[in-house]
PDB file of C-alpha atoms and ligand atoms in Angstrom:
ATOM      1  CA  MET A 401       0.000   0.000   0.000  1.00 76.00           C
ATOM      2  CA  GLN A 402       1.349   3.430  -0.949  1.00 91.00           C
ATOM      3  CA  LYS A 403       0.775   5.508   2.186  1.00 96.00           C
ATOM      4  CA  LEU A 404       2.005   8.766   0.671  1.00 98.00           C
ATOM      5  CA  LYS A 405       0.326   8.615  -2.731  1.00 97.00           C
ATOM      6  CA  GLY A 406      -0.241  12.086  -4.189  1.00 97.00           C
ATOM      7  CA  GLN A 407       1.974  13.859  -1.634  1.00 98.00           C
ATOM      8  CA  ARG A 408       4.984  16.015  -2.482  1.00 98.00           C
ATOM      9  CA  ALA A 409       8.189  15.795  -0.452  1.00 99.00           C
ATOM     10  CA  LEU A 410      11.546  17.531  -0.145  1.00 99.00           C
ATOM     11  CA  VAL A 411      14.463  15.698   1.478  1.00 99.00           C
ATOM     12  CA  THR A 412      17.544  17.798   2.189  1.00 99.00           C
ATOM     13  CA  GLY A 413      20.972  16.179   1.917  1.00 98.00           C
ATOM     14  CA  ALA A 414      19.435  13.310  -0.049  1.00 98.00           C
ATOM     15  CA  SER A 415      22.486  12.355  -2.099  1.00 97.00           C
ATOM     16  CA  SER A 416      23.966  10.135   0.626  1.00 97.00           C
ATOM     17  CA  GLY A 417      23.344   8.022   3.700  1.00 98.00           C
ATOM     18  CA  ILE A 418      20.143   8.563   5.673  1.00 98.00           C
ATOM     19  CA  GLY A 419      18.723  11.264   3.362  1.00 98.00           C
ATOM     20  CA  LYS A 420      19.109   9.050   0.302  1.00 98.00           C
ATOM     21  CA  ALA A 421      17.379   6.121   2.050  1.00 98.00           C
ATOM     22  CA  ILE A 422      14.510   8.391   3.132  1.00 99.00           C
ATOM     23  CA  ALA A 423      14.089   9.865  -0.368  1.00 98.00           C
ATOM     24  CA  LEU A 424      13.911   6.367  -1.902  1.00 98.00           C
ATOM     25  CA  GLU A 425      11.463   5.100   0.746  1.00 98.00           C
ATOM     26  CA  LEU A 426       9.178   8.147   0.344  1.00 98.00           C
ATOM     27  CA  GLY A 427       9.146   7.473  -3.412  1.00 98.00           C
ATOM     28  CA  ARG A 428       8.389   3.760  -2.850  1.00 98.00           C
ATOM     29  CA  ASN A 429       5.413   4.893  -0.753  1.00 98.00           C
ATOM     30  CA  GLY A 430       4.016   6.971  -3.607  1.00 98.00           C
ATOM     31  CA  ALA A 431       5.359  10.474  -2.881  1.00 98.00           C
ATOM     32  CA  ASP A 432       6.873  12.789  -5.480  1.00 98.00           C
ATOM     33  CA  VAL A 433      10.344  13.676  -4.207  1.00 98.00           C
ATOM     34  CA  VAL A 434      12.825  16.530  -4.530  1.00 99.00           C
ATOM     35  CA  VAL A 435      16.360  15.273  -3.895  1.00 98.00           C
ATOM     36  CA  ASN A 436      18.298  18.200  -2.427  1.00 98.00           C
ATOM     37  CA  TYR A 437      22.085  17.996  -2.441  1.00 98.00           C
ATOM     38  CA  ARG A 438      25.089  20.285  -2.125  1.00 98.00           C
ATOM     39  CA  SER A 439      27.779  18.569  -4.240  1.00 96.00           C
ATOM     40  CA  GLY A 440      27.926  15.673  -6.679  1.00 94.00           C
ATOM     41  CA  ASP A 441      25.380  16.214  -9.468  1.00 97.00           C
ATOM     42  CA  ASP A 442      25.699  12.650 -10.797  1.00 98.00           C
ATOM     43  CA  VAL A 443      24.956  10.958  -7.481  1.00 98.00           C
ATOM     44  CA  ALA A 444      21.910  13.160  -6.790  1.00 98.00           C
ATOM     45  CA  ASN A 445      20.572  12.717 -10.331  1.00 98.00           C
ATOM     46  CA  ALA A 446      20.948   8.934  -9.980  1.00 98.00           C
ATOM     47  CA  VAL A 447      18.855   8.991  -6.774  1.00 98.00           C
ATOM     48  CA  ALA A 448      16.149  11.033  -8.539  1.00 98.00           C
ATOM     49  CA  GLU A 449      16.216   8.641 -11.500  1.00 98.00           C
ATOM     50  CA  GLU A 450      15.832   5.613  -9.217  1.00 98.00           C
ATOM     51  CA  ILE A 451      12.797   7.256  -7.586  1.00 98.00           C
ATOM     52  CA  ARG A 452      11.232   8.096 -10.977  1.00 98.00           C
ATOM     53  CA  ALA A 453      11.651   4.465 -12.029  1.00 98.00           C
ATOM     54  CA  GLY A 454       9.009   3.647  -9.407  1.00 98.00           C
ATOM     55  CA  GLY A 455       6.456   5.729 -11.317  1.00 98.00           C
ATOM     56  CA  VAL A 456       6.439   8.971  -9.291  1.00 98.00           C
ATOM     57  CA  ARG A 457       7.907  12.383 -10.060  1.00 98.00           C
ATOM     58  CA  ALA A 458      11.396  13.300  -8.791  1.00 98.00           C
ATOM     59  CA  TYR A 459      14.199  15.713  -9.555  1.00 98.00           C
ATOM     60  CA  ALA A 460      17.507  16.717  -7.981  1.00 98.00           C
ATOM     61  CA  HIS A 461      18.001  20.290  -6.797  1.00 98.00           C
ATOM     62  CA  ARG A 462      21.363  21.689  -5.759  1.00 98.00           C
ATOM     63  CA  ALA A 463      21.186  24.111  -2.815  1.00 98.00           C
ATOM     64  CA  ASP A 464      23.187  24.883   0.297  1.00 98.00           C
ATOM     65  CA  VAL A 465      20.577  24.719   3.074  1.00 98.00           C
ATOM     66  CA  SER A 466      22.548  27.167   5.220  1.00 98.00           C
ATOM     67  CA  GLN A 467      22.033  29.919   2.631  1.00 98.00           C
ATOM     68  CA  GLU A 468      18.700  31.754   2.504  1.00 98.00           C
ATOM     69  CA  ALA A 469      19.434  32.764  -1.100  1.00 98.00           C
ATOM     70  CA  ASP A 470      19.553  29.045  -2.032  1.00 98.00           C
ATOM     71  CA  VAL A 471      16.652  27.844   0.107  1.00 98.00           C
ATOM     72  CA  VAL A 472      13.966  30.322  -0.993  1.00 98.00           C
ATOM     73  CA  PRO A 473      14.298  29.506  -4.734  1.00 98.00           C
ATOM     74  CA  MET A 474      14.365  25.772  -3.922  1.00 98.00           C
ATOM     75  CA  PHE A 475      10.854  26.073  -2.444  1.00 98.00           C
ATOM     76  CA  GLN A 476       9.678  28.351  -5.288  1.00 98.00           C
ATOM     77  CA  ARG A 477      10.707  25.631  -7.733  1.00 98.00           C
ATOM     78  CA  ILE A 478       8.815  22.921  -5.842  1.00 98.00           C
ATOM     79  CA  SER A 479       5.668  25.041  -5.966  1.00 97.00           C
ATOM     80  CA  ALA A 480       6.194  25.627  -9.698  1.00 98.00           C
ATOM     81  CA  GLU A 481       6.977  21.989 -10.604  1.00 98.00           C
ATOM     82  CA  PHE A 482       4.848  19.999  -8.126  1.00 98.00           C
ATOM     83  CA  GLY A 483       2.197  22.633  -7.291  1.00 97.00           C
ATOM     84  CA  GLY A 484       3.108  22.596  -3.569  1.00 97.00           C
ATOM     85  CA  ILE A 485       4.735  20.586  -0.802  1.00 98.00           C
ATOM     86  CA  ASP A 486       3.272  18.266   1.855  1.00 98.00           C
ATOM     87  CA  ILE A 487       6.369  16.791   3.522  1.00 99.00           C
ATOM     88  CA  LEU A 488       9.736  18.314   4.447  1.00 99.00           C
ATOM     89  CA  VAL A 489      12.504  16.059   5.742  1.00 99.00           C
ATOM     90  CA  ASN A 490      15.170  18.279   7.283  1.00 98.00           C
ATOM     91  CA  ASN A 491      18.104  15.891   7.015  1.00 98.00           C
ATOM     92  CA  ALA A 492      21.226  17.707   5.705  1.00 98.00           C
ATOM     93  CA  GLY A 493      23.930  17.718   8.337  1.00 98.00           C
ATOM     94  CA  LEU A 494      27.656  17.507   8.926  1.00 97.00           C
ATOM     95  CA  GLN A 495      30.351  17.365  11.576  1.00 97.00           C
ATOM     96  CA  LYS A 496      33.483  19.498  12.041  1.00 98.00           C
ATOM     97  CA  ASP A 497      35.074  17.908  15.071  1.00 98.00           C
ATOM     98  CA  ALA A 498      37.710  19.454  17.337  1.00 98.00           C
ATOM     99  CA  GLU A 499      38.641  19.564  20.969  1.00 98.00           C
ATOM    100  CA  PHE A 500      36.729  22.494  22.362  1.00 98.00           C
ATOM    101  CA  HIS A 501      39.798  24.608  23.181  1.00 98.00           C
ATOM    102  CA  ASP A 502      40.951  24.238  19.571  1.00 98.00           C
ATOM    103  CA  MET A 503      37.565  24.726  17.905  1.00 98.00           C
ATOM    104  CA  THR A 504      37.634  27.541  15.371  1.00 98.00           C
ATOM    105  CA  ILE A 505      34.814  29.984  14.790  1.00 98.00           C
ATOM    106  CA  ASP A 506      34.599  28.571  11.273  1.00 98.00           C
ATOM    107  CA  GLN A 507      34.060  25.008  12.598  1.00 98.00           C
ATOM    108  CA  TRP A 508      31.408  26.320  14.991  1.00 99.00           C
ATOM    109  CA  ASN A 509      29.600  28.479  12.392  1.00 99.00           C
ATOM    110  CA  THR A 510      29.643  25.811   9.673  1.00 98.00           C
ATOM    111  CA  VAL A 511      28.005  23.159  11.869  1.00 99.00           C
ATOM    112  CA  ILE A 512      25.439  25.525  13.404  1.00 99.00           C
ATOM    113  CA  GLY A 513      24.829  27.008   9.921  1.00 99.00           C
ATOM    114  CA  VAL A 514      23.986  23.702   8.237  1.00 98.00           C
ATOM    115  CA  ASN A 515      22.552  21.605  11.103  1.00 98.00           C
ATOM    116  CA  LEU A 516      20.463  24.282  12.841  1.00 99.00           C
ATOM    117  CA  THR A 517      20.080  27.387  10.638  1.00 99.00           C
ATOM    118  CA  GLY A 518      19.580  25.127   7.595  1.00 99.00           C
ATOM    119  CA  GLN A 519      16.722  23.351   9.371  1.00 99.00           C
ATOM    120  CA  PHE A 520      15.250  26.735  10.400  1.00 99.00           C
ATOM    121  CA  LEU A 521      15.364  28.117   6.841  1.00 99.00           C
ATOM    122  CA  CYS A 522      13.783  25.026   5.265  1.00 99.00           C
ATOM    123  CA  ALA A 523      11.137  24.666   8.001  1.00 99.00           C
ATOM    124  CA  ARG A 524      10.187  28.339   7.658  1.00 99.00           C
ATOM    125  CA  GLU A 525       9.763  28.074   3.891  1.00 98.00           C
ATOM    126  CA  ALA A 526       7.789  24.828   4.255  1.00 98.00           C
ATOM    127  CA  ILE A 527       5.441  26.430   6.817  1.00 98.00           C
ATOM    128  CA  ARG A 528       4.946  29.405   4.471  1.00 98.00           C
ATOM    129  CA  CYS A 529       4.024  27.007   1.647  1.00 98.00           C
ATOM    130  CA  PHE A 530       1.698  24.917   3.871  1.00 98.00           C
ATOM    131  CA  ARG A 531      -0.144  28.086   4.969  1.00 97.00           C
ATOM    132  CA  ARG A 532      -0.732  29.118   1.351  1.00 96.00           C
ATOM    133  CA  GLN A 533      -2.122  25.672   0.503  1.00 95.00           C
ATOM    134  CA  GLY A 534      -5.454  24.316   1.609  1.00 90.00           C
ATOM    135  CA  ILE A 535      -5.739  20.975   3.364  1.00 95.00           C
ATOM    136  CA  ARG A 536      -6.269  18.092   0.910  1.00 96.00           C
ATOM    137  CA  PRO A 537      -8.203  15.476   2.891  1.00 96.00           C
ATOM    138  CA  GLU A 538      -7.943  12.990   0.030  1.00 96.00           C
ATOM    139  CA  VAL A 539      -4.134  12.779   0.534  1.00 96.00           C
ATOM    140  CA  SER A 540      -3.621  13.618   4.231  1.00 98.00           C
ATOM    141  CA  ARG A 541      -5.435  14.655   7.396  1.00 98.00           C
ATOM    142  CA  ALA A 542      -2.648  17.201   8.080  1.00 98.00           C
ATOM    143  CA  LEU A 543      -1.931  20.453   6.274  1.00 98.00           C
ATOM    144  CA  GLY A 544       1.763  19.563   6.256  1.00 98.00           C
ATOM    145  CA  LYS A 545       4.417  17.464   7.964  1.00 98.00           C
ATOM    146  CA  ILE A 546       8.005  18.284   8.910  1.00 99.00           C
ATOM    147  CA  VAL A 547      10.431  15.562   9.995  1.00 99.00           C
ATOM    148  CA  CYS A 548      13.690  16.834  11.469  1.00 99.00           C
ATOM    149  CA  ILE A 549      16.644  14.466  11.543  1.00 99.00           C
ATOM    150  CA  SER A 550      18.234  15.213  14.872  1.00 99.00           C
ATOM    151  CA  SER A 551      20.464  12.819  16.848  1.00 98.00           C
ATOM    152  CA  VAL A 552      20.810  11.055  20.176  1.00 98.00           C
ATOM    153  CA  HIS A 553      23.126  14.002  20.785  1.00 98.00           C
ATOM    154  CA  GLU A 554      20.154  16.292  21.210  1.00 98.00           C
ATOM    155  CA  VAL A 555      20.271  14.906  24.770  1.00 98.00           C
ATOM    156  CA  ILE A 556      23.606  13.040  25.132  1.00 98.00           C
ATOM    157  CA  PRO A 557      26.535  15.429  25.640  1.00 98.00           C
ATOM    158  CA  TRP A 558      29.428  14.736  23.218  1.00 98.00           C
ATOM    159  CA  ALA A 559      32.980  15.699  24.121  1.00 98.00           C
ATOM    160  CA  GLY A 560      35.026  16.684  21.085  1.00 98.00           C
ATOM    161  CA  HIS A 561      31.840  17.473  19.141  1.00 98.00           C
ATOM    162  CA  VAL A 562      30.466  20.460  21.063  1.00 98.00           C
ATOM    163  CA  ASN A 563      29.316  22.293  17.918  1.00 98.00           C
ATOM    164  CA  TYR A 564      27.400  19.192  16.705  1.00 98.00           C
ATOM    165  CA  ALA A 565      25.726  18.512  20.076  1.00 98.00           C
ATOM    166  CA  ALA A 566      24.788  22.197  20.391  1.00 99.00           C
ATOM    167  CA  SER A 567      23.246  22.148  16.901  1.00 99.00           C
ATOM    168  CA  LYS A 568      21.139  19.052  17.663  1.00 99.00           C
ATOM    169  CA  GLY A 569      20.098  20.373  21.093  1.00 99.00           C
ATOM    170  CA  GLY A 570      18.940  23.461  19.216  1.00 99.00           C
ATOM    171  CA  VAL A 571      17.009  21.331  16.719  1.00 99.00           C
ATOM    172  CA  MET A 572      15.136  19.707  19.623  1.00 98.00           C
ATOM    173  CA  LEU A 573      13.635  22.912  21.022  1.00 98.00           C
ATOM    174  CA  MET A 574      13.236  24.501  17.586  1.00 99.00           C
ATOM    175  CA  MET A 575      11.212  21.453  16.476  1.00 99.00           C
ATOM    176  CA  LYS A 576       9.060  21.390  19.636  1.00 99.00           C
ATOM    177  CA  SER A 577       8.413  25.154  19.499  1.00 99.00           C
ATOM    178  CA  ILE A 578       7.384  25.044  15.822  1.00 99.00           C
ATOM    179  CA  ALA A 579       5.168  22.034  16.613  1.00 99.00           C
ATOM    180  CA  GLN A 580       3.457  23.979  19.412  1.00 98.00           C
ATOM    181  CA  GLU A 581       2.993  27.095  17.256  1.00 98.00           C
ATOM    182  CA  TYR A 582       1.447  25.315  14.265  1.00 98.00           C
ATOM    183  CA  ALA A 583      -0.447  22.352  15.740  1.00 98.00           C
ATOM    184  CA  PRO A 584      -3.693  24.400  15.634  1.00 98.00           C
ATOM    185  CA  MET A 585      -3.220  24.636  11.839  1.00 98.00           C
ATOM    186  CA  ARG A 586      -2.794  20.840  11.650  1.00 98.00           C
ATOM    187  CA  ILE A 587       0.877  21.045  10.756  1.00 98.00           C
ATOM    188  CA  ARG A 588       2.811  18.233  12.460  1.00 99.00           C
ATOM    189  CA  VAL A 589       6.492  18.619  13.324  1.00 99.00           C
ATOM    190  CA  ASN A 590       8.586  15.785  14.789  1.00 99.00           C
ATOM    191  CA  SER A 591      12.181  14.589  15.006  1.00 99.00           C
ATOM    192  CA  ILE A 592      13.921  11.301  14.469  1.00 99.00           C
ATOM    193  CA  CYS A 593      16.991  10.938  16.666  1.00 99.00           C
ATOM    194  CA  PRO A 594      19.281   8.303  15.154  1.00 98.00           C
ATOM    195  CA  GLY A 595      21.920   6.508  17.169  1.00 98.00           C
ATOM    196  CA  ALA A 596      24.867   5.055  15.229  1.00 98.00           C
ATOM    197  CA  ILE A 597      23.819   4.510  11.613  1.00 98.00           C
ATOM    198  CA  ARG A 598      26.132   3.073   8.939  1.00 98.00           C
ATOM    199  CA  THR A 599      26.795   6.104   6.674  1.00 96.00           C
ATOM    200  CA  PRO A 600      29.851   8.054   5.480  1.00 93.00           C
ATOM    201  CA  ILE A 601      29.468  10.638   8.295  1.00 91.00           C
ATOM    202  CA  ASN A 602      30.752   8.150  10.914  1.00 93.00           C
ATOM    203  CA  GLN A 603      32.720   5.691   8.775  1.00 95.00           C
ATOM    204  CA  GLY A 604      35.616   5.713  11.217  1.00 94.00           C
ATOM    205  CA  ALA A 605      33.318   4.298  13.906  1.00 94.00           C
ATOM    206  CA  TRP A 606      32.323   1.137  12.015  1.00 96.00           C
ATOM    207  CA  GLU A 607      34.812   0.360   9.224  1.00 95.00           C
ATOM    208  CA  THR A 608      37.236  -1.809  11.214  1.00 97.00           C
ATOM    209  CA  GLU A 609      36.438  -4.684  13.572  1.00 97.00           C
ATOM    210  CA  GLU A 610      38.156  -2.858  16.406  1.00 97.00           C
ATOM    211  CA  THR A 611      36.171   0.386  16.039  1.00 97.00           C
ATOM    212  CA  TYR A 612      32.932  -1.540  15.422  1.00 97.00           C
ATOM    213  CA  ASN A 613      33.400  -3.543  18.632  1.00 97.00           C
ATOM    214  CA  ALA A 614      34.138  -0.345  20.550  1.00 96.00           C
ATOM    215  CA  LEU A 615      30.965   1.202  19.117  1.00 97.00           C
ATOM    216  CA  MET A 616      28.913  -1.830  20.196  1.00 97.00           C
ATOM    217  CA  ARG A 617      29.772  -1.080  23.830  1.00 96.00           C
ATOM    218  CA  LEU A 618      27.423   1.915  23.391  1.00 96.00           C
ATOM    219  CA  VAL A 619      24.612  -0.059  21.707  1.00 97.00           C
ATOM    220  CA  PRO A 620      22.600  -2.466  23.903  1.00 96.00           C
ATOM    221  CA  TYR A 621      20.941  -4.007  20.789  1.00 97.00           C
ATOM    222  CA  LYS A 622      24.448  -4.977  19.549  1.00 97.00           C
ATOM    223  CA  ARG A 623      24.170  -4.044  15.914  1.00 97.00           C
ATOM    224  CA  ILE A 624      24.802  -0.844  14.011  1.00 98.00           C
ATOM    225  CA  GLY A 625      21.743   0.907  12.576  1.00 98.00           C
ATOM    226  CA  GLU A 626      21.166   0.929   8.823  1.00 98.00           C
ATOM    227  CA  PRO A 627      19.771   3.913   6.860  1.00 98.00           C
ATOM    228  CA  ASP A 628      16.522   1.978   6.315  1.00 98.00           C
ATOM    229  CA  ASP A 629      15.966   1.802  10.087  1.00 98.00           C
ATOM    230  CA  ILE A 630      15.532   5.577   9.829  1.00 98.00           C
ATOM    231  CA  SER A 631      13.670   5.725   6.503  1.00 98.00           C
ATOM    232  CA  LYS A 632      10.870   3.465   7.808  1.00 98.00           C
ATOM    233  CA  ALA A 633      10.371   5.779  10.794  1.00 98.00           C
ATOM    234  CA  ALA A 634      10.393   8.812   8.477  1.00 99.00           C
ATOM    235  CA  VAL A 635       7.605   7.363   6.310  1.00 98.00           C
ATOM    236  CA  TRP A 636       5.563   6.663   9.454  1.00 98.00           C
ATOM    237  CA  LEU A 637       6.008  10.244  10.696  1.00 98.00           C
ATOM    238  CA  ALA A 638       5.127  11.618   7.249  1.00 98.00           C
ATOM    239  CA  SER A 639       1.987   9.488   6.949  1.00 98.00           C
ATOM    240  CA  ASP A 640      -1.437   9.657   8.571  1.00 98.00           C
ATOM    241  CA  ASP A 641      -0.492   6.575  10.615  1.00 98.00           C
ATOM    242  CA  SER A 642       1.104   9.072  13.018  1.00 98.00           C
ATOM    243  CA  ASP A 643      -1.630  11.706  12.711  1.00 98.00           C
ATOM    244  CA  TYR A 644      -1.863  12.268  16.494  1.00 98.00           C
ATOM    245  CA  VAL A 645       1.938  12.638  16.905  1.00 99.00           C
ATOM    246  CA  THR A 646       3.491  16.097  16.979  1.00 99.00           C
ATOM    247  CA  GLY A 647       6.400  17.636  18.880  1.00 99.00           C
ATOM    248  CA  ALA A 648       7.943  14.211  19.497  1.00 99.00           C
ATOM    249  CA  SER A 649      11.573  13.130  19.383  1.00 98.00           C
ATOM    250  CA  ILE A 650      11.570   9.489  18.247  1.00 98.00           C
ATOM    251  CA  PHE A 651      14.813   7.755  19.204  1.00 98.00           C
ATOM    252  CA  VAL A 652      15.890   5.077  16.704  1.00 98.00           C
ATOM    253  CA  ASP A 653      19.106   4.053  18.394  1.00 98.00           C
ATOM    254  CA  GLY A 654      19.238   0.372  19.409  1.00 98.00           C
ATOM    255  CA  GLY A 655      18.965   1.495  23.013  1.00 98.00           C
ATOM    256  CA  MET A 656      21.893   3.924  23.031  1.00 98.00           C
ATOM    257  CA  LEU A 657      19.973   6.124  25.449  1.00 97.00           C
ATOM    258  CA  LEU A 658      19.604   3.310  28.007  1.00 97.00           C
ATOM    259  CA  TYR A 659      22.848   4.059  29.901  1.00 95.00           C
ATOM    260  CA  PRO A 660      24.719   1.075  28.360  1.00 95.00           C
ATOM    261  CA  GLY A 661      27.477   1.465  30.962  1.00 92.00           C
ATOM    262  CA  PHE A 662      24.985  -0.064  33.426  1.00 92.00           C
ATOM    263  CA  GLU A 663      24.001  -3.075  31.290  1.00 89.00           C
ATOM    264  CA  ASN A 664      25.923  -5.485  33.544  1.00 88.00           C
ATOM    265  CA  GLY A 665      24.645  -3.948  36.727  1.00 87.00           C
ATOM    266  CA  GLY A 666      26.908  -0.881  36.726  1.00 75.00           C
TER     267      GLY A 666
HETATM  268  N1  LIG B 361      24.950   8.449  10.577  1.00 93.59           N
HETATM  269  C1  LIG B 361      24.675   8.567  11.866  1.00 93.59           C
HETATM  270  O1  LIG B 361      25.098   7.742  12.696  1.00 93.59           O
HETATM  271  C2  LIG B 361      23.823   9.711  12.354  1.00 93.59           C
HETATM  272  C3  LIG B 361      23.463   9.709  13.695  1.00 93.59           C
HETATM  273  C4  LIG B 361      22.672  10.744  14.189  1.00 93.59           C
HETATM  274  C5  LIG B 361      22.255  11.746  13.345  1.00 93.59           C
HETATM  275  N2  LIG B 361      22.613  11.733  12.038  1.00 93.59           N
HETATM  276  C6  LIG B 361      22.140  12.831  11.190  1.00 93.59           C
HETATM  277  O2  LIG B 361      21.592  12.327  10.013  1.00 93.59           O
HETATM  278  C7  LIG B 361      21.690  13.308   8.981  1.00 93.59           C
HETATM  279  C8  LIG B 361      22.274  12.648   7.725  1.00 93.59           C
HETATM  280  O3  LIG B 361      23.583  12.203   8.014  1.00 93.59           O
HETATM  281  P1  LIG B 361      24.258  10.953   7.278  1.00 93.59           P
HETATM  282  O4  LIG B 361      24.774  10.066   8.335  1.00 93.59           O
HETATM  283  O5  LIG B 361      23.367  10.386   6.253  1.00 93.59           O
HETATM  284  O6  LIG B 361      25.526  11.670   6.631  1.00 93.59           O
HETATM  285  P2  LIG B 361      26.078  11.772   5.115  1.00 93.59           P
HETATM  286  O7  LIG B 361      26.043  10.423   4.485  1.00 93.59           O
HETATM  287  O8  LIG B 361      27.367  12.492   5.233  1.00 93.59           O
HETATM  288  O9  LIG B 361      24.990  12.687   4.403  1.00 93.59           O
HETATM  289  C9  LIG B 361      24.858  14.035   4.694  1.00 93.59           C
HETATM  290  C10 LIG B 361      24.153  14.690   3.543  1.00 93.59           C
HETATM  291  O10 LIG B 361      23.949  16.088   3.845  1.00 93.59           O
HETATM  292  C11 LIG B 361      24.406  16.844   2.723  1.00 93.59           C
HETATM  293  N3  LIG B 361      24.784  18.202   3.108  1.00 93.59           N
HETATM  294  C12 LIG B 361      25.803  18.585   3.911  1.00 93.59           C
HETATM  295  N4  LIG B 361      25.843  19.930   3.991  1.00 93.59           N
HETATM  296  C13 LIG B 361      24.827  20.383   3.209  1.00 93.59           C
HETATM  297  C14 LIG B 361      24.350  21.665   2.889  1.00 93.59           C
HETATM  298  N5  LIG B 361      24.942  22.779   3.375  1.00 93.59           N
HETATM  299  N6  LIG B 361      23.281  21.783   2.062  1.00 93.59           N
HETATM  300  C15 LIG B 361      22.674  20.691   1.548  1.00 93.59           C
HETATM  301  N7  LIG B 361      23.091  19.426   1.836  1.00 93.59           N
HETATM  302  C16 LIG B 361      24.159  19.293   2.647  1.00 93.59           C
HETATM  303  C17 LIG B 361      25.557  16.057   2.177  1.00 93.59           C
HETATM  304  O11 LIG B 361      25.880  16.472   0.866  1.00 93.59           O
HETATM  305  P3  LIG B 361      27.443  16.606   0.426  1.00 93.59           P
HETATM  306  O12 LIG B 361      27.942  15.209   0.393  1.00 93.59           O
HETATM  307  O13 LIG B 361      27.366  17.246  -0.892  1.00 93.59           O
HETATM  308  O14 LIG B 361      28.112  17.448   1.467  1.00 93.59           O
HETATM  309  C18 LIG B 361      24.979  14.636   2.257  1.00 93.59           C
HETATM  310  O15 LIG B 361      24.104  14.399   1.171  1.00 93.59           O
HETATM  311  C19 LIG B 361      22.532  14.434   9.557  1.00 93.59           C
HETATM  312  O16 LIG B 361      21.695  15.490  10.002  1.00 93.59           O
HETATM  313  C20 LIG B 361      23.222  13.779  10.734  1.00 93.59           C
HETATM  314  O17 LIG B 361      23.566  14.716  11.745  1.00 93.59           O
HETATM  315  C21 LIG B 361      23.399  10.743  11.523  1.00 93.59           C
END
């Protein structure tokens, strides 16, 4: 069953990892999909082509989500090509790690700019589009849905990654505040908080047996997450199956939040 048939979605950072898996899964569930990316035209176009092969509309759109001058035209194009937008997945993100005393202002600004300001800019444009559109009860009970890809680090402090943890902590209260402000208009806003997922962003943490085993000490479920663990949750949050869910952080983390240091009694 195609749960998202007739809906129009934008996934930011959809040329790789979690964003790519979400874009493909939205398409498999019947949504038309815009594949946003920042670099690598060929990879992004291949994702869009794979989605189109399933019989829905899709195109790749290059834009840096941290730049207002890129984000506003990206939403104008969706309105022009698809006639509107029903689902935003705020996924684009990166890390610029450093010990805190060595962290440069550039490392700080880049991570906050993409991970937090980028989510603000895209969410604001999506809300503006939703408000201009009427509700379409034949496709969804909600006027619009926003799914923010946050992290377990919206609550777990992370030494050596202060800029990243600060950006995801910011996403948490931004998401909840937008959810509160727009729930009366039937706009739902939620986050998925992944634990360790096998993507290029954290390759060092899973590519050798030694680092993988070290990572598993943090994961009670004793396996790394795969991008599709996140894409299934994203489709649920974008669909009417979760119509009474808004302002929620859904942790998809194999139990990483369960204080794994205590799993043998502490
Ligand atoms: N993997 C994990 O374990 C994990 C855990 C928790 C949270 N997350 C979150 O999940 C999201 C996706 O991460 P991932 O693991 O899938 O990493 P990834 O494979 O590195 O993918 C990140 C994507 O974001 C894009 N991107 C980066 N900066 C951008 C910008 N300014 N504008 C538009 N797109 C931009 C990248 O494009 P380019 O390649 O062109 O830069 C890439 O397509 C991030 O928000 C990350 O914080 C991941």
